[in-house]
Amino acid sequence: SSELTQDPAVSVALGQTVRITCQGDSLRTYYASWYQQEPGQAPVLVLYGKNNRPSGIPGRFSGSSSGDTASLTISGAQAEDEADYYCHSRDSSGNRLVFGGGTKLTVL
Amino acid sequence: QLQLQESGPGLVKPSETLSLTCTVSGASISSYTYYWGWVRQPPGKGLDWIGSIFYNGKTYYSPSLQSRVTISVDTSKNQLSLRLNSVTAADTAVYFCAGGKSNPDFDYWGQGTLVTVSS
């Protein structure tokens, strides 16, 4: 079982804002990073650290954290944002890594 | 631009050893700038971290796989390798190699290779 917990599915109306959350004890100590994965494709890093976007990732993606929960927010969701999203961080030991179970985002 | 490409058998028999190679281009695999790892994804399921290796050779593995897995690098070929012993059908997955500048973030990914465990 994963040490990071995500809702299996979330939906959002086109152009609206959606928040995808990730909960785990290790998030009280470590930041989460977030990956977007489209069907049949490799994951793409969209957020890392406190709230950093790799080059080429749109500004509508942002991150935050509070207590044991990290969040990925998409402000003004677009059709192309429909994908699976995974959080990723260290486990409680700090030396090993773990992924959340993933959230399937549907843009209506 | 750093690129990664996995290669290896697409079919492995139960109880045998799964061996995959990841060829890195655009950077030296021995550079202290990067670290490397393997991630797998069973069909229809989520991502599963297998392990990571750092420039000094230090490795970390998933607790659930630690007794069966070895990750290593071949600096002469600029390749990353994965060996998983005593495989079962539960090891059937798409296997990705990945690289990053700062642990635990993976900035770069291969396209993935499907390995099926079946007799």
Tab-separated table of C-alpha atoms in Angstrom:
chain	number	residue	atom	x	y	z
A	1	SER	CA	0.000	0.000	0.000
A	2	SER	CA	1.169	3.548	-0.790
A	3	GLU	CA	2.226	5.923	1.977
A	4	LEU	CA	0.825	8.791	-0.071
A	5	THR	CA	-2.949	8.893	-0.531
A	6	GLN	CA	-4.757	10.522	-3.440
A	7	ASP	CA	-8.390	10.611	-4.498
A	8	PRO	CA	-8.797	8.163	-7.388
A	9	ALA	CA	-10.740	10.564	-9.593
A	10	VAL	CA	-11.578	14.250	-9.813
A	11	SER	CA	-13.519	16.207	-12.416
A	12	VAL	CA	-13.575	19.879	-13.329
A	13	ALA	CA	-15.526	21.995	-15.783
A	14	LEU	CA	-13.523	23.520	-18.599
A	15	GLY	CA	-11.956	26.783	-17.474
A	16	GLN	CA	-12.614	26.219	-13.791
A	17	THR	CA	-10.132	25.621	-10.977
A	18	VAL	CA	-9.393	22.192	-9.553
A	19	ARG	CA	-7.293	21.022	-6.632
A	20	ILE	CA	-5.761	17.566	-6.437
A	21	THR	CA	-4.542	16.522	-3.010
A	22	CYS	CA	-1.970	14.101	-1.660
A	23	GLN	CA	-1.855	13.068	1.989
A	24	GLY	CA	0.937	11.377	3.904
A	25	ASP	CA	2.912	11.680	7.116
A	26	SER	CA	6.195	12.253	5.268
A	27	LEU	CA	4.726	15.421	3.729
A	28	ARG	CA	5.055	17.109	7.100
A	29	THR	CA	8.828	16.988	6.452
A	30	TYR	CA	9.337	16.714	2.691
A	31	TYR	CA	7.891	18.484	-0.325
A	32	ALA	CA	5.879	16.587	-2.879
A	33	SER	CA	6.539	16.704	-6.572
A	34	TRP	CA	3.794	16.148	-9.121
A	35	TYR	CA	3.710	14.278	-12.418
A	36	GLN	CA	1.195	14.360	-15.246
A	37	GLN	CA	0.766	11.191	-17.270
A	38	GLU	CA	-1.299	10.836	-20.417
A	39	PRO	CA	-2.349	7.375	-21.650
A	40	GLY	CA	0.544	5.421	-23.113
A	41	GLN	CA	3.063	8.131	-22.293
A	42	ALA	CA	5.839	8.580	-19.772
A	43	PRO	CA	5.137	10.814	-16.783
A	44	VAL	CA	6.036	14.493	-17.025
A	45	LEU	CA	7.228	16.493	-14.018
A	46	VAL	CA	4.909	19.495	-13.601
A	47	LEU	CA	5.759	20.733	-10.093
A	48	TYR	CA	8.595	20.268	-7.626
A	49	GLY	CA	9.868	21.738	-4.400
A	50	LYS	CA	7.857	24.397	-2.617
A	51	ASN	CA	6.072	25.539	-5.788
A	52	ASN	CA	8.370	25.297	-8.792
A	53	ARG	CA	7.472	24.584	-12.391
A	54	PRO	CA	9.936	23.059	-14.856
A	55	SER	CA	10.492	24.970	-18.060
A	56	GLY	CA	7.542	24.635	-20.421
A	57	ILE	CA	4.906	23.903	-17.776
A	58	PRO	CA	2.047	26.449	-17.943
A	59	GLY	CA	1.585	28.933	-15.139
A	60	ARG	CA	-1.907	27.613	-14.402
A	61	PHE	CA	-0.219	24.766	-12.474
A	62	SER	CA	0.675	25.633	-8.890
A	63	GLY	CA	1.422	23.805	-5.691
A	64	SER	CA	0.948	24.250	-1.980
A	65	SER	CA	1.329	22.311	1.217
A	66	SER	CA	-0.192	22.331	4.681
A	67	GLY	CA	0.540	19.832	7.405
A	68	ASP	CA	0.445	16.338	5.959
A	69	THR	CA	-1.256	17.369	2.722
A	70	ALA	CA	0.203	18.632	-0.538
A	71	SER	CA	-1.970	20.075	-3.277
A	72	LEU	CA	-1.715	20.612	-6.996
A	73	THR	CA	-3.998	23.370	-8.283
A	74	ILE	CA	-4.884	23.930	-11.921
A	75	SER	CA	-6.382	27.385	-12.383
A	76	GLY	CA	-8.484	27.501	-15.515
A	77	ALA	CA	-8.323	23.848	-16.500
A	78	GLN	CA	-7.925	23.107	-20.199
A	79	ALA	CA	-8.966	20.064	-22.160
A	80	GLU	CA	-5.325	19.071	-22.544
A	81	ASP	CA	-4.982	18.861	-18.760
A	82	GLU	CA	-7.111	15.706	-18.718
A	83	ALA	CA	-4.652	13.070	-17.499
A	84	ASP	CA	-3.527	11.057	-14.496
A	85	TYR	CA	-1.658	12.999	-11.821
A	86	TYR	CA	0.746	11.429	-9.337
A	87	CYS	CA	2.340	12.939	-6.262
A	88	HIS	CA	5.817	11.772	-5.313
A	89	SER	CA	7.999	12.281	-2.284
A	90	ARG	CA	10.312	10.628	0.182
A	91	ASP	CA	8.931	8.110	2.612
A	92	SER	CA	9.130	8.607	6.368
A	93	SER	CA	12.707	7.275	6.455
A	94	GLY	CA	13.795	10.007	4.061
A	95	ASN	CA	15.938	7.648	1.994
A	96	ARG	CA	13.340	5.954	-0.123
A	97	LEU	CA	10.774	7.341	-2.493
A	98	VAL	CA	7.079	6.710	-2.894
A	99	PHE	CA	4.344	7.631	-5.352
A	100	GLY	CA	0.741	8.332	-4.538
A	101	GLY	CA	-1.858	6.081	-6.091
A	102	GLY	CA	-2.733	8.650	-8.734
A	103	THR	CA	-5.743	10.849	-9.519
A	104	LYS	CA	-7.549	10.674	-12.826
A	105	LEU	CA	-8.572	14.190	-13.827
A	106	THR	CA	-11.517	14.579	-16.160
A	107	VAL	CA	-12.168	17.962	-17.781
A	108	LEU	CA	-15.869	18.305	-18.568
B	1	GLN	CA	18.976	17.620	-24.086
B	2	LEU	CA	19.198	14.566	-21.878
B	3	GLN	CA	17.503	11.484	-23.347
B	4	LEU	CA	16.926	8.009	-21.952
B	5	GLN	CA	16.091	4.805	-23.824
B	6	GLU	CA	15.183	1.498	-22.215
B	7	SER	CA	15.958	-1.831	-23.845
B	8	GLY	CA	15.655	-5.488	-22.955
B	9	PRO	CA	13.499	-8.611	-23.351
B	10	GLY	CA	9.764	-8.054	-23.502
B	11	LEU	CA	9.009	-11.522	-22.153
B	12	VAL	CA	10.523	-13.217	-19.108
B	13	LYS	CA	9.612	-16.604	-17.646
B	14	PRO	CA	8.471	-16.942	-14.027
B	15	SER	CA	11.319	-17.470	-11.528
B	16	GLU	CA	13.870	-16.069	-13.973
B	17	THR	CA	15.707	-12.726	-13.895
B	18	LEU	CA	14.437	-9.568	-15.546
B	19	SER	CA	17.291	-7.501	-16.973
B	20	LEU	CA	16.879	-4.065	-18.528
B	21	THR	CA	19.293	-1.438	-19.761
B	22	CYS	CA	18.795	2.297	-20.083
B	23	THR	CA	21.078	4.183	-22.448
B	24	VAL	CA	21.639	7.795	-21.456
B	25	SER	CA	22.551	10.442	-24.030
B	26	GLY	CA	23.208	14.117	-23.534
B	27	ALA	CA	24.964	13.731	-20.178
B	28	SER	CA	27.500	11.566	-18.426
B	29	ILE	CA	25.883	8.973	-16.233
B	30	SER	CA	28.718	9.432	-13.741
B	31	SER	CA	28.126	13.177	-13.407
B	32	TYR	CA	27.399	14.374	-9.884
B	33	THR	CA	24.778	16.656	-11.457
B	34	TYR	CA	22.304	13.820	-11.877
B	35	TYR	CA	20.866	10.831	-10.126
B	36	TRP	CA	19.057	7.932	-11.778
B	37	GLY	CA	16.247	5.548	-11.059
B	38	TRP	CA	13.763	2.957	-12.215
B	39	VAL	CA	9.978	3.190	-11.934
B	40	ARG	CA	7.442	0.624	-13.058
B	41	GLN	CA	3.734	0.680	-13.827
B	42	PRO	CA	1.636	-2.503	-13.932
B	43	PRO	CA	-1.043	-2.448	-16.633
B	44	GLY	CA	-3.882	-0.146	-15.597
B	45	LYS	CA	-2.241	0.729	-12.290
B	46	GLY	CA	-0.154	3.493	-10.767
B	47	LEU	CA	3.533	4.306	-10.664
B	48	ASP	CA	5.795	2.239	-8.409
B	49	TRP	CA	9.296	3.417	-7.485
B	50	ILE	CA	11.838	0.594	-7.755
B	51	GLY	CA	15.060	2.279	-6.725
B	52	SER	CA	17.611	5.015	-7.324
B	53	ILE	CA	21.383	5.283	-7.739
B	54	PHE	CA	23.623	8.286	-7.139
B	55	TYR	CA	26.925	9.436	-8.673
B	56	ASN	CA	28.868	7.888	-5.787
B	57	GLY	CA	27.301	4.479	-6.428
B	58	LYS	CA	24.987	4.632	-3.446
B	59	THR	CA	21.708	2.837	-4.086
B	60	TYR	CA	18.305	2.878	-2.427
B	61	TYR	CA	15.582	0.371	-3.151
B	62	SER	CA	11.881	-0.029	-2.501
B	63	PRO	CA	11.465	-2.078	0.672
B	64	SER	CA	9.083	-4.423	-1.135
B	65	LEU	CA	11.676	-5.224	-3.830
B	66	GLN	CA	14.976	-4.821	-1.984
B	67	SER	CA	15.686	-8.539	-1.669
B	68	ARG	CA	15.347	-9.094	-5.425
B	69	VAL	CA	16.581	-5.926	-7.148
B	70	THR	CA	19.945	-4.529	-8.209
B	71	ILE	CA	20.509	-1.173	-9.928
B	72	SER	CA	23.925	-0.369	-11.348
B	73	VAL	CA	25.651	1.832	-13.899
B	74	ASP	CA	28.162	1.079	-16.638
B	75	THR	CA	30.117	4.293	-17.111
B	76	SER	CA	31.969	2.967	-20.159
B	77	LYS	CA	28.660	2.563	-21.994
B	78	ASN	CA	26.801	5.416	-20.244
B	79	GLN	CA	24.100	2.957	-19.268
B	80	LEU	CA	21.891	2.296	-16.270
B	81	SER	CA	20.872	-1.291	-15.534
B	82	LEU	CA	18.093	-3.034	-13.642
B	83	ARG	CA	18.078	-6.650	-12.512
B	84	LEU	CA	15.050	-8.160	-10.796
B	85	ASN	CA	15.360	-11.767	-9.649
B	86	SER	CA	12.745	-14.479	-9.189
B	87	VAL	CA	10.045	-12.692	-11.119
B	88	THR	CA	6.349	-13.575	-10.994
B	89	ALA	CA	3.325	-12.413	-12.946
B	90	ALA	CA	3.018	-9.548	-10.462
B	91	ASP	CA	6.206	-8.077	-11.953
B	92	THR	CA	4.529	-7.593	-15.331
B	93	ALA	CA	4.688	-3.850	-15.969
B	94	VAL	CA	5.972	-1.025	-18.098
B	95	TYR	CA	9.432	-0.232	-16.777
B	96	PHE	CA	10.698	3.347	-17.003
B	97	CYS	CA	14.196	4.614	-16.414
B	98	ALA	CA	14.393	8.181	-15.171
B	99	GLY	CA	16.926	10.827	-14.242
B	100	GLY	CA	16.888	13.944	-12.145
B	101	LYS	CA	18.978	16.859	-10.992
B	102	SER	CA	17.688	16.902	-7.451
B	103	ASN	CA	16.431	13.940	-5.446
B	104	PRO	CA	13.566	13.020	-5.444
B	105	ASP	CA	12.467	14.767	-8.631
B	106	PHE	CA	12.715	12.923	-11.959
B	107	ASP	CA	13.064	15.524	-14.707
B	108	TYR	CA	13.775	13.078	-17.495
B	109	TRP	CA	12.095	9.806	-18.438
B	110	GLY	CA	12.526	7.099	-21.026
B	111	GLN	CA	9.472	6.117	-23.038
B	112	GLY	CA	9.117	2.891	-21.064
B	113	THR	CA	9.300	-0.757	-22.048
B	114	LEU	CA	6.676	-3.415	-21.352
B	115	VAL	CA	7.946	-6.561	-19.684
B	116	THR	CA	5.552	-9.481	-19.427
B	117	VAL	CA	6.242	-12.363	-17.062
B	118	SER	CA	4.720	-15.516	-18.489
B	119	SER	CA	5.686	-19.064	-19.340
